[in-house]
CSV table of C-alpha atoms and ligand atoms in Angstrom, one decimal:
chain,number,residue,atom,x,y,z
A,12,MET,CA,103.5,95.2,255.5
A,13,ASN,CA,105.8,92.3,254.9
A,14,GLY,CA,108.4,93.0,252.3
A,15,PHE,CA,111.9,93.4,251.0
A,16,ALA,CA,113.8,95.0,248.1
A,17,LEU,CA,116.5,93.5,245.9
A,18,LYS,CA,119.0,96.2,245.0
A,19,GLY,CA,121.0,95.6,241.8
A,20,HIS,CA,120.7,95.5,238.0
A,21,VAL,CA,117.2,94.6,237.2
A,22,CYS,CA,116.0,93.1,233.9
A,23,TYR,CA,112.4,92.1,232.9
A,24,SER,CA,110.1,91.9,229.9
A,25,LYS,CA,107.0,94.1,229.5
A,26,SER,CA,106.2,92.4,226.1
A,27,ALA,CA,107.9,90.3,223.5
A,28,GLY,CA,109.4,93.4,222.0
A,29,GLU,CA,110.1,95.4,225.2
A,30,LEU,CA,113.0,94.2,227.4
A,31,CYS,CA,113.7,96.6,230.3
A,32,THR,CA,117.1,96.8,232.0
A,33,TYR,CA,117.8,99.1,234.9
A,34,ALA,CA,121.2,99.6,236.5
A,35,ASP,CA,121.2,100.0,240.3
A,36,HIS,CA,117.5,99.8,240.9
A,37,TYR,CA,115.2,98.3,243.5
A,38,ALA,CA,112.9,95.4,242.7
A,39,VAL,CA,110.4,95.6,245.6
A,40,CYS,CA,108.4,92.6,246.9
A,41,ILE,CA,105.4,93.2,249.3
A,42,ASP,CA,103.4,90.3,250.6
A,43,GLY,CA,104.8,88.0,247.9
A,44,LYS,CA,104.0,90.3,245.0
A,45,SER,CA,106.1,92.7,243.0
A,46,VAL,CA,105.1,96.4,243.4
A,47,GLY,CA,107.5,97.6,240.8
A,48,VAL,CA,111.1,98.6,240.0
A,49,PHE,CA,112.4,101.9,241.3
A,50,ALA,CA,115.6,104.1,241.0
A,51,ALA,CA,115.1,105.1,244.7
A,52,LEU,CA,113.2,103.2,247.3
A,53,PRO,CA,109.8,105.0,247.6
A,54,GLN,CA,108.9,106.3,251.1
A,55,GLU,CA,106.0,104.0,251.5
A,56,TYR,CA,108.4,101.0,251.4
A,57,ALA,CA,110.9,102.5,253.7
A,58,GLN,CA,110.3,99.7,256.2
A,59,ALA,CA,111.2,97.0,253.6
A,60,GLU,CA,114.5,95.1,254.2
A,61,ILE,CA,117.1,96.0,251.6
A,62,ILE,CA,119.0,93.1,250.2
A,63,ASP,CA,122.1,94.5,248.5
A,64,CYS,CA,122.9,92.3,245.4
A,65,GLY,CA,125.9,94.5,244.6
A,66,ASP,CA,126.9,94.4,240.9
A,67,ARG,CA,124.7,91.4,240.2
A,68,LEU,CA,121.8,90.8,237.8
A,69,ILE,CA,118.3,90.4,239.1
A,70,LEU,CA,115.8,88.7,236.8
A,71,PRO,CA,112.4,87.1,237.0
A,72,GLY,CA,112.7,83.3,237.6
A,73,LEU,CA,112.8,81.3,234.4
A,74,ILE,CA,109.9,79.1,233.4
A,75,ASP,CA,110.2,75.6,232.0
A,76,LEU,CA,106.9,74.7,230.3
A,77,HIS,CA,107.9,71.1,229.5
A,78,ILE,CA,110.3,68.7,231.2
A,79,HIS,CA,110.3,64.9,231.9
A,80,ALA,CA,111.6,64.3,235.5
A,81,PRO,CA,112.2,60.5,235.0
A,82,GLN,CA,114.3,61.2,231.9
A,83,TYR,CA,116.7,63.5,233.8
A,84,ALA,CA,118.8,60.4,234.8
A,85,TYR,CA,119.8,59.6,231.2
A,86,ARG,CA,120.0,63.1,229.7
A,87,GLY,CA,122.8,63.3,227.1
A,88,LEU,CA,122.6,59.6,226.3
A,89,GLY,CA,121.2,57.9,223.2
A,90,MET,CA,120.8,61.0,221.1
A,91,ASP,CA,121.2,59.4,217.6
A,92,LEU,CA,117.6,58.4,217.2
A,93,GLU,CA,114.3,60.0,216.0
A,94,LEU,CA,111.3,60.3,218.3
A,95,MET,CA,109.5,56.9,218.0
A,96,ASP,CA,112.7,54.8,218.1
A,97,TRP,CA,114.1,57.0,220.9
A,98,LEU,CA,110.9,56.4,222.9
A,99,GLU,CA,111.1,52.7,222.4
A,100,GLN,CA,114.9,52.3,223.0
A,101,GLN,CA,115.6,55.0,225.6
A,102,ALA,CA,112.6,56.7,227.2
A,103,PHE,CA,110.3,53.7,227.8
A,104,PRO,CA,112.9,51.3,229.2
A,105,GLU,CA,114.1,54.1,231.7
A,106,GLU,CA,110.5,55.0,232.7
A,107,ILE,CA,109.7,51.3,233.5
A,108,LYS,CA,112.3,51.6,236.3
A,109,TYR,CA,110.0,53.9,238.3
A,110,GLN,CA,107.9,51.0,239.4
A,111,ASP,CA,110.8,50.5,241.9
A,112,LEU,CA,110.2,53.2,244.5
A,113,GLY,CA,113.8,53.1,245.7
A,114,TYR,CA,115.0,53.9,242.3
A,115,ALA,CA,112.4,56.6,241.9
A,116,GLU,CA,113.4,58.2,245.2
A,117,CYS,CA,117.1,58.2,244.3
A,118,ALA,CA,116.6,59.5,240.7
A,119,TYR,CA,113.9,62.1,241.6
A,120,SER,CA,116.0,63.4,244.5
A,121,MET,CA,118.8,64.3,241.9
A,122,PHE,CA,116.2,65.9,239.6
A,123,ALA,CA,114.6,68.0,242.4
A,124,GLU,CA,118.0,69.1,243.7
A,125,GLN,CA,119.1,70.3,240.3
A,126,MET,CA,115.7,72.1,239.7
A,127,LYS,CA,116.2,73.8,243.0
A,128,ARG,CA,119.7,75.1,242.1
A,129,SER,CA,118.7,76.0,238.5
A,130,ALA,CA,117.4,79.4,237.3
A,131,THR,CA,114.0,77.9,236.9
A,132,THR,CA,111.3,78.9,239.4
A,133,ARG,CA,108.3,77.2,237.9
A,134,ALA,CA,107.9,74.2,235.7
A,135,CYS,CA,105.4,71.8,234.1
A,136,ILE,CA,106.7,68.3,234.7
A,137,PHE,CA,105.9,64.9,233.3
A,138,ALA,CA,106.4,62.0,235.7
A,139,THR,CA,105.6,58.4,234.6
A,140,LYS,CA,102.4,56.3,234.8
A,141,HIS,CA,103.3,55.2,238.3
A,142,ARG,CA,101.2,56.9,240.9
A,143,ALA,CA,103.3,56.1,243.9
A,144,ALA,CA,106.5,57.3,242.2
A,145,THR,CA,104.7,60.4,241.0
A,146,GLU,CA,103.7,61.2,244.6
A,147,ILE,CA,107.4,60.9,245.7
A,148,LEU,CA,108.4,63.3,242.9
A,149,MET,CA,105.7,65.8,244.1
A,150,GLN,CA,106.9,65.6,247.7
A,151,LEU,CA,110.4,66.3,246.6
A,152,MET,CA,109.4,69.2,244.4
A,153,GLU,CA,107.3,70.6,247.2
A,154,GLU,CA,110.4,70.6,249.4
A,155,THR,CA,112.4,72.6,246.9
A,156,GLY,CA,110.2,75.7,247.3
A,157,LEU,CA,109.6,75.9,243.5
A,158,ILE,CA,106.1,76.0,242.1
A,159,SER,CA,105.2,73.2,239.7
A,160,TYR,CA,102.6,71.3,237.9
A,161,VAL,CA,103.4,67.6,238.0
A,162,GLY,CA,101.6,65.0,235.9
A,163,LYS,CA,101.1,61.3,236.5
A,164,VAL,CA,101.3,60.1,232.9
A,165,ASN,CA,98.3,58.3,231.3
A,166,MET,CA,99.1,55.7,228.7
A,167,ASP,CA,97.2,52.5,227.8
A,168,ARG,CA,98.6,51.5,224.4
A,169,GLY,CA,101.6,52.0,222.2
A,170,ALA,CA,104.3,51.1,224.7
A,171,PRO,CA,105.7,47.9,226.3
A,172,GLY,CA,103.3,46.0,228.6
A,173,ALA,CA,105.2,47.1,231.7
A,174,LEU,CA,104.6,50.7,230.9
A,175,CYS,CA,101.0,50.5,229.7
A,176,GLU,CA,98.3,50.8,232.2
A,177,GLU,CA,96.0,47.7,232.6
A,178,SER,CA,93.0,49.4,231.0
A,179,ALA,CA,91.5,52.8,230.4
A,180,GLY,CA,89.4,52.3,233.5
A,181,ALA,CA,92.4,51.4,235.7
A,182,SER,CA,94.3,54.5,234.4
A,183,ALA,CA,91.4,56.8,235.2
A,184,ALA,CA,90.9,55.3,238.7
A,185,GLU,CA,94.6,55.8,239.5
A,186,THR,CA,94.4,59.3,238.2
A,187,ILE,CA,91.4,60.2,240.4
A,188,THR,CA,93.2,58.8,243.5
A,189,TRP,CA,96.3,60.7,242.6
A,190,ILE,CA,94.5,64.0,242.1
A,191,LYS,CA,92.7,63.7,245.4
A,192,ASN,CA,95.9,62.9,247.3
A,193,ALA,CA,97.9,65.6,245.6
A,194,VAL,CA,95.3,68.4,246.2
A,195,GLU,CA,95.1,67.5,249.9
A,196,LYS,CA,98.9,67.1,250.4
A,197,PHE,CA,100.7,69.8,248.5
A,198,GLN,CA,100.5,73.6,248.3
A,199,ARG,CA,103.1,74.5,245.7
A,200,THR,CA,102.9,71.3,243.6
A,201,LYS,CA,99.7,70.8,241.6
A,202,PRO,CA,98.4,68.0,239.6
A,203,ILE,CA,98.1,68.4,235.8
A,204,LEU,CA,96.3,65.9,233.5
A,205,THR,CA,98.9,64.2,231.3
A,206,PRO,CA,97.8,62.0,228.5
A,207,ARG,CA,101.3,61.2,227.1
A,208,PHE,CA,100.3,61.7,223.5
A,209,VAL,CA,97.6,60.4,221.2
A,210,PRO,CA,99.5,57.2,220.1
A,211,CYS,CA,99.7,56.1,223.8
A,212,CYS,CA,96.0,56.9,224.7
A,213,THR,CA,92.9,55.0,223.5
A,214,ASP,CA,89.7,56.9,222.8
A,215,GLU,CA,88.2,55.4,225.9
A,216,LEU,CA,91.0,56.7,228.0
A,217,MET,CA,90.7,60.2,226.5
A,218,GLU,CA,87.0,60.1,227.1
A,219,ARG,CA,87.6,59.3,230.8
A,220,LEU,CA,90.2,62.0,231.1
A,221,GLN,CA,87.7,64.5,229.7
A,222,LYS,CA,85.3,63.6,232.5
A,223,ILE,CA,88.1,63.9,235.1
A,224,GLN,CA,89.1,67.3,233.8
A,225,VAL,CA,85.6,68.6,234.2
A,226,THR,CA,85.1,67.1,237.7
A,227,TYR,CA,88.5,68.3,239.1
A,228,GLY,CA,89.1,71.4,236.9
A,229,VAL,CA,92.8,70.4,236.4
A,230,PRO,CA,94.9,71.8,233.6
A,231,VAL,CA,96.3,69.6,230.8
A,232,GLN,CA,99.7,69.0,229.2
A,233,SER,CA,100.7,66.8,226.3
A,234,HIS,CA,102.7,66.5,223.1
A,235,LEU,CA,101.6,67.8,219.7
A,236,SER,CA,102.8,67.6,216.1
A,237,GLU,CA,106.4,66.9,217.0
A,238,ASN,CA,107.6,64.4,214.4
A,239,HIS,CA,106.5,63.1,210.9
A,240,GLY,CA,106.3,59.4,212.0
A,241,GLU,CA,104.2,60.4,215.0
A,242,ILE,CA,101.8,62.5,213.0
A,243,SER,CA,101.3,59.8,210.4
A,244,LEU,CA,100.5,57.4,213.2
A,245,VAL,CA,97.9,59.8,214.7
A,246,HIS,CA,96.2,60.0,211.2
A,247,GLU,CA,96.0,56.2,211.0
A,248,LEU,CA,94.6,56.0,214.6
A,249,ARG,CA,92.1,58.8,214.1
A,250,PRO,CA,91.3,59.1,210.4
A,251,GLN,CA,88.1,61.0,211.3
A,252,ASN,CA,90.2,64.0,212.4
A,253,GLY,CA,91.6,66.6,210.0
A,254,PHE,CA,94.6,67.4,212.2
A,255,TYR,CA,96.3,66.1,215.3
A,256,GLY,CA,95.2,68.9,217.7
A,257,GLU,CA,91.6,68.2,216.8
A,258,VAL,CA,91.9,64.8,218.5
A,259,TYR,CA,92.6,66.4,221.9
A,260,ASN,CA,89.9,69.0,221.1
A,261,ASP,CA,87.3,66.3,220.5
A,262,PHE,CA,87.9,65.1,224.0
A,263,GLY,CA,87.8,68.6,225.6
A,264,LEU,CA,91.6,68.5,226.3
A,265,PHE,CA,92.7,71.4,224.0
A,266,GLY,CA,92.1,74.6,225.8
A,267,LYS,CA,88.3,74.4,225.9
A,268,SER,CA,86.0,72.0,227.8
A,269,ARG,CA,83.6,70.0,225.6
A,270,ALA,CA,81.1,69.7,228.4
A,271,THR,CA,81.0,73.3,229.7
A,272,GLU,CA,82.7,75.4,226.9
A,273,GLU,CA,84.9,76.8,229.7
A,274,SER,CA,88.5,77.3,229.1
A,275,VAL,CA,90.9,74.5,230.1
A,276,LYS,CA,94.4,75.7,230.8
A,277,THR,CA,96.4,73.6,228.3
A,278,VAL,CA,100.1,73.4,227.2
A,279,MET,CA,101.2,71.4,224.2
A,280,ALA,CA,104.9,70.7,223.7
A,281,HIS,CA,106.6,71.1,220.3
A,282,CYS,CA,104.0,72.1,217.6
A,283,VAL,CA,106.8,71.7,215.0
A,284,TRP,CA,104.5,70.7,212.2
A,285,SER,CA,101.2,72.3,213.2
A,286,SER,CA,99.0,73.1,210.2
A,287,GLU,CA,97.3,76.4,209.7
A,288,LYS,CA,94.0,75.0,211.1
A,289,GLU,CA,95.8,73.6,214.2
A,290,VAL,CA,97.4,77.0,214.8
A,291,GLU,CA,94.1,78.7,214.4
A,292,LEU,CA,92.5,76.4,217.0
A,293,MET,CA,95.3,76.9,219.4
A,294,LYS,CA,94.9,80.6,219.1
A,295,LYS,CA,91.1,80.4,219.5
A,296,ASN,CA,91.3,78.1,222.5
A,297,GLY,CA,94.3,79.9,224.2
A,298,VAL,CA,96.5,76.8,224.1
A,299,PHE,CA,100.1,77.4,225.2
A,300,VAL,CA,102.9,76.2,223.0
A,301,ALA,CA,106.0,74.9,224.9
A,302,HIS,CA,108.8,75.4,222.4
A,303,CYS,CA,111.6,72.9,223.0
A,304,PRO,CA,114.4,73.7,220.4
A,305,ALA,CA,117.1,71.4,221.9
A,306,SER,CA,114.8,68.4,221.8
A,307,ASN,CA,113.7,69.2,218.3
A,308,MET,CA,117.3,69.2,217.2
A,309,ASN,CA,118.4,66.1,219.1
A,310,LEU,CA,115.5,64.0,217.9
A,311,SER,CA,115.7,65.5,214.3
A,312,SER,CA,112.1,66.6,214.6
A,313,GLY,CA,112.4,69.9,212.8
A,314,ILE,CA,112.2,73.6,213.6
A,315,ALA,CA,109.0,75.0,215.0
A,316,PRO,CA,108.1,78.3,213.3
A,317,ILE,CA,108.0,80.1,216.6
A,318,LYS,CA,108.4,83.6,215.3
A,319,SER,CA,105.3,83.2,213.2
A,320,TYR,CA,103.5,81.8,216.3
A,321,LEU,CA,104.5,84.9,218.2
A,322,LYS,CA,103.3,87.1,215.4
A,323,HIS,CA,100.0,85.3,215.3
A,324,GLY,CA,99.5,86.1,219.0
A,325,LEU,CA,99.8,82.5,220.2
A,326,ARG,CA,100.9,82.0,223.9
A,327,VAL,CA,104.4,80.7,223.7
A,328,GLY,CA,106.9,79.6,226.4
A,329,LEU,CA,110.1,77.5,226.4
A,330,GLY,CA,110.6,74.0,227.5
A,331,SER,CA,113.8,72.0,228.1
A,332,ASP,CA,112.1,68.7,227.3
A,333,VAL,CA,114.8,66.8,229.2
A,334,ALA,CA,115.8,64.2,228.1
A,335,GLY,CA,114.8,65.0,224.4
A,336,GLY,CA,116.7,68.2,225.4
A,337,GLN,CA,120.0,67.4,227.1
A,338,SER,CA,120.0,70.2,229.6
A,339,GLU,CA,117.4,71.7,232.0
A,340,SER,CA,118.9,75.2,231.4
A,341,ILE,CA,116.3,77.6,230.2
A,342,PHE,CA,119.1,80.1,229.3
A,343,ARG,CA,120.2,77.3,226.9
A,344,ALA,CA,116.7,77.0,225.6
A,345,MET,CA,116.6,80.7,224.9
A,346,THR,CA,119.7,80.7,222.8
A,347,ASP,CA,118.7,77.5,221.1
A,348,ALA,CA,115.4,79.1,220.2
A,349,ILE,CA,117.2,82.1,218.6
A,350,GLN,CA,119.7,79.9,216.8
A,351,VAL,CA,117.2,77.5,215.3
A,352,SER,CA,115.0,80.4,214.2
A,353,LYS,CA,118.0,81.8,212.2
A,354,LEU,CA,118.3,78.5,210.4
A,355,TYR,CA,114.6,78.5,209.7
A,356,TRP,CA,114.9,82.0,208.3
A,357,ARG,CA,118.0,81.2,206.2
A,358,LEU,CA,117.0,77.7,205.0
A,359,VAL,CA,113.2,77.4,205.1
A,360,ASP,CA,111.4,80.7,204.9
A,361,GLN,CA,113.1,84.0,204.3
A,362,GLY,CA,109.8,85.7,205.0
A,363,ILE,CA,110.0,84.9,208.7
A,364,GLN,CA,112.6,86.9,210.6
A,365,PRO,CA,114.7,85.2,213.4
A,366,VAL,CA,113.6,85.3,217.0
A,367,THR,CA,115.3,88.3,218.8
A,368,PHE,CA,117.0,88.2,222.2
A,369,SER,CA,114.1,90.2,223.6
A,370,GLU,CA,111.6,87.7,222.3
A,371,ALA,CA,113.5,84.8,223.7
A,372,PHE,CA,113.8,86.4,227.1
A,373,TYR,CA,110.1,87.1,227.0
A,374,MET,CA,109.2,83.4,226.2
A,375,ALA,CA,111.5,82.3,229.0
A,376,THR,CA,109.8,84.5,231.6
A,377,LYS,CA,106.5,86.3,231.0
A,378,GLY,CA,105.4,84.2,228.0
A,379,GLY,CA,105.7,80.9,229.9
A,380,GLY,CA,104.9,82.5,233.2
A,381,GLU,CA,101.4,83.3,232.0
A,382,PHE,CA,100.5,79.6,232.3
A,383,PHE,CA,100.9,80.2,236.1
A,384,GLY,CA,99.0,83.5,236.2
A,385,LYS,CA,100.6,86.9,236.7
A,386,VAL,CA,104.1,85.4,236.7
A,387,GLY,CA,107.4,86.2,234.9
A,388,SER,CA,107.8,89.9,235.2
A,389,PHE,CA,108.5,92.6,237.9
A,390,GLU,CA,105.6,94.7,236.8
A,391,GLU,CA,103.2,95.6,239.5
A,392,GLY,CA,101.0,92.8,240.8
A,393,TYR,CA,103.2,90.0,239.4
A,394,ALA,CA,104.2,87.1,241.8
A,395,PHE,CA,107.7,87.9,243.0
A,396,ASP,CA,109.8,85.1,241.5
A,397,ALA,CA,113.4,86.3,241.1
A,398,ILE,CA,116.9,84.9,240.5
A,399,VAL,CA,120.1,86.8,241.2
A,400,LEU,CA,123.1,86.0,239.0
A,401,ASP,CA,126.7,86.8,239.5
A,402,ASP,CA,128.5,87.2,236.2
A,403,ALA,CA,131.8,88.3,237.8
A,404,CYS,CA,133.2,84.8,236.8
A,405,ILE,CA,133.0,85.9,233.1
A,406,PRO,CA,135.5,88.8,233.0
A,407,HIS,CA,135.5,91.5,230.3
A,408,PRO,CA,138.1,94.1,229.5
A,409,GLN,CA,135.5,96.9,229.2
A,410,LYS,CA,132.4,97.9,231.0
A,411,LEU,CA,129.3,96.3,229.5
A,412,THR,CA,125.7,97.5,229.8
A,413,VAL,CA,123.2,95.6,231.9
A,414,ARG,CA,121.5,94.5,228.7
A,415,GLN,CA,124.8,93.2,227.2
A,416,ARG,CA,125.6,91.4,230.5
A,417,LEU,CA,122.2,89.7,230.4
A,418,GLU,CA,122.6,88.5,226.8
A,419,ARG,CA,126.1,87.2,227.5
A,420,ALA,CA,124.9,85.4,230.6
A,421,ALA,CA,122.3,83.6,228.5
A,422,TYR,CA,124.6,82.7,225.7
A,423,LEU,CA,127.3,81.5,228.1
A,424,ALA,CA,124.7,79.6,230.1
A,425,LEU,CA,125.7,81.4,233.4
A,426,ASP,CA,122.8,79.6,235.2
A,427,GLN,CA,124.9,76.4,234.9
A,428,LYS,CA,127.7,78.0,236.9
A,429,GLY,CA,125.3,78.8,239.7
A,430,VAL,CA,122.5,81.1,240.8
A,431,TRP,CA,123.4,83.4,243.7
A,432,LYS,CA,119.9,83.8,245.2
A,433,LYS,CA,116.5,82.6,244.3
A,434,TYR,CA,113.0,83.6,245.3
A,435,VAL,CA,109.6,82.1,244.5
A,436,ASP,CA,106.3,83.8,245.3
A,437,GLY,CA,108.3,86.2,247.6
A,438,MET,CA,109.9,83.3,249.5
A,439,GLN,CA,113.6,82.8,249.5
A,440,VAL,CA,114.6,79.3,248.1
A,441,PHE,CA,118.3,79.9,248.9
B,13,GUN,N1,106.1,62.2,222.8
B,13,GUN,C1,105.6,61.2,223.6
B,13,GUN,N2,106.4,61.0,224.7
B,13,GUN,C2,107.4,61.8,224.5
B,13,GUN,C3,108.6,62.1,225.3
B,13,GUN,O1,108.8,61.5,226.3
B,13,GUN,N3,109.4,63.0,224.8
B,13,GUN,C4,109.2,63.7,223.7
B,13,GUN,N4,110.1,64.6,223.2
B,13,GUN,N5,108.1,63.5,222.9
B,13,GUN,C5,107.2,62.6,223.3
B,14,FE,FE1,108.4,65.8,226.0
């Protein structure tokens, strides 16, 4: 038996509505998995090393279901634009720089270092179209100890020449080389198929990606129904489709393989303006929604009706969407999700109640964690991903409950002040 126990104040979700908090408990990890949370260390784990976290909070690591690594360098800049202009004026010019491997190494090192220090233990990451730079990013992410999916972006239209791949065939060939290299080289950093979004991918490219998905069994990430201008463009490009998600579905890239009918693990960012039919298909195919509230505010995209997605039984996690979102903090994403849902309730639809703190914590941990398997909780059998937070730097004149301390830590973005210890899959990151 190889294991240890973190002793402190333990918080985790059982479901969206059930947030558990336990003062002075033991979260026990055996062979990389959680075996449960206990008031006293059970006899059978008496050999486990006890790591005394004192008066600190112990939570499952946070999950970022959508972040752009190359955009980290310019987070917090150029935020006065809507999506399509922002892509043209901010995102694309920055991403072109990643053809320079020196720049990529420098910028991606900063990104990886911040991800390591953050409260995030697992992430779905977009790189750029550049294979060599993407491999540098994967090597750096591998060294952090975090577990991530990283995507070499596919794009063969709708962007400056320097950022478009030569042809659908060239894009597909590079993607196959990249997947083969990545599978061989990395254990914790996995390739994920990443068509940027429909406006940047020709039908021929999507068709080729479909075949690659079937051959290599890789998961899929993309953007969906984020902004009105984007959605109109998709209707112009694919008039034969009734809704945006149907385009991905036609190419077997929307939760279900067209060739085999098998499920294809898929995460779509945003879903701000998804129609009823789109929501139904996401539910039927088990597509994950990456809710990115900060990005939706910054790019004036709108408010995704996340509470109703949760009620519908959709799989929902949170994304920072750096640099649409200005911060990689998933605590910040939690509180943004709550706040935008209150505006939605007050200003848009009084029939849809705001997202609760318990639901936001669930999305940040177990909801997003499901994309990685049994991840995001301390229930028995879950991968042992944990962060230990020290909130002594936020004094209070009275004693607070563990639950109150957790809520306060999220609202005051305590993760930005520093995480005390971090574990991924039972291994200590620091
Ligand atoms: N849609 C296509 N590309 C992007 C991107 O880089 N960020 C966001 N927020 N939406 C996109
Ligand atoms: Fe994005």
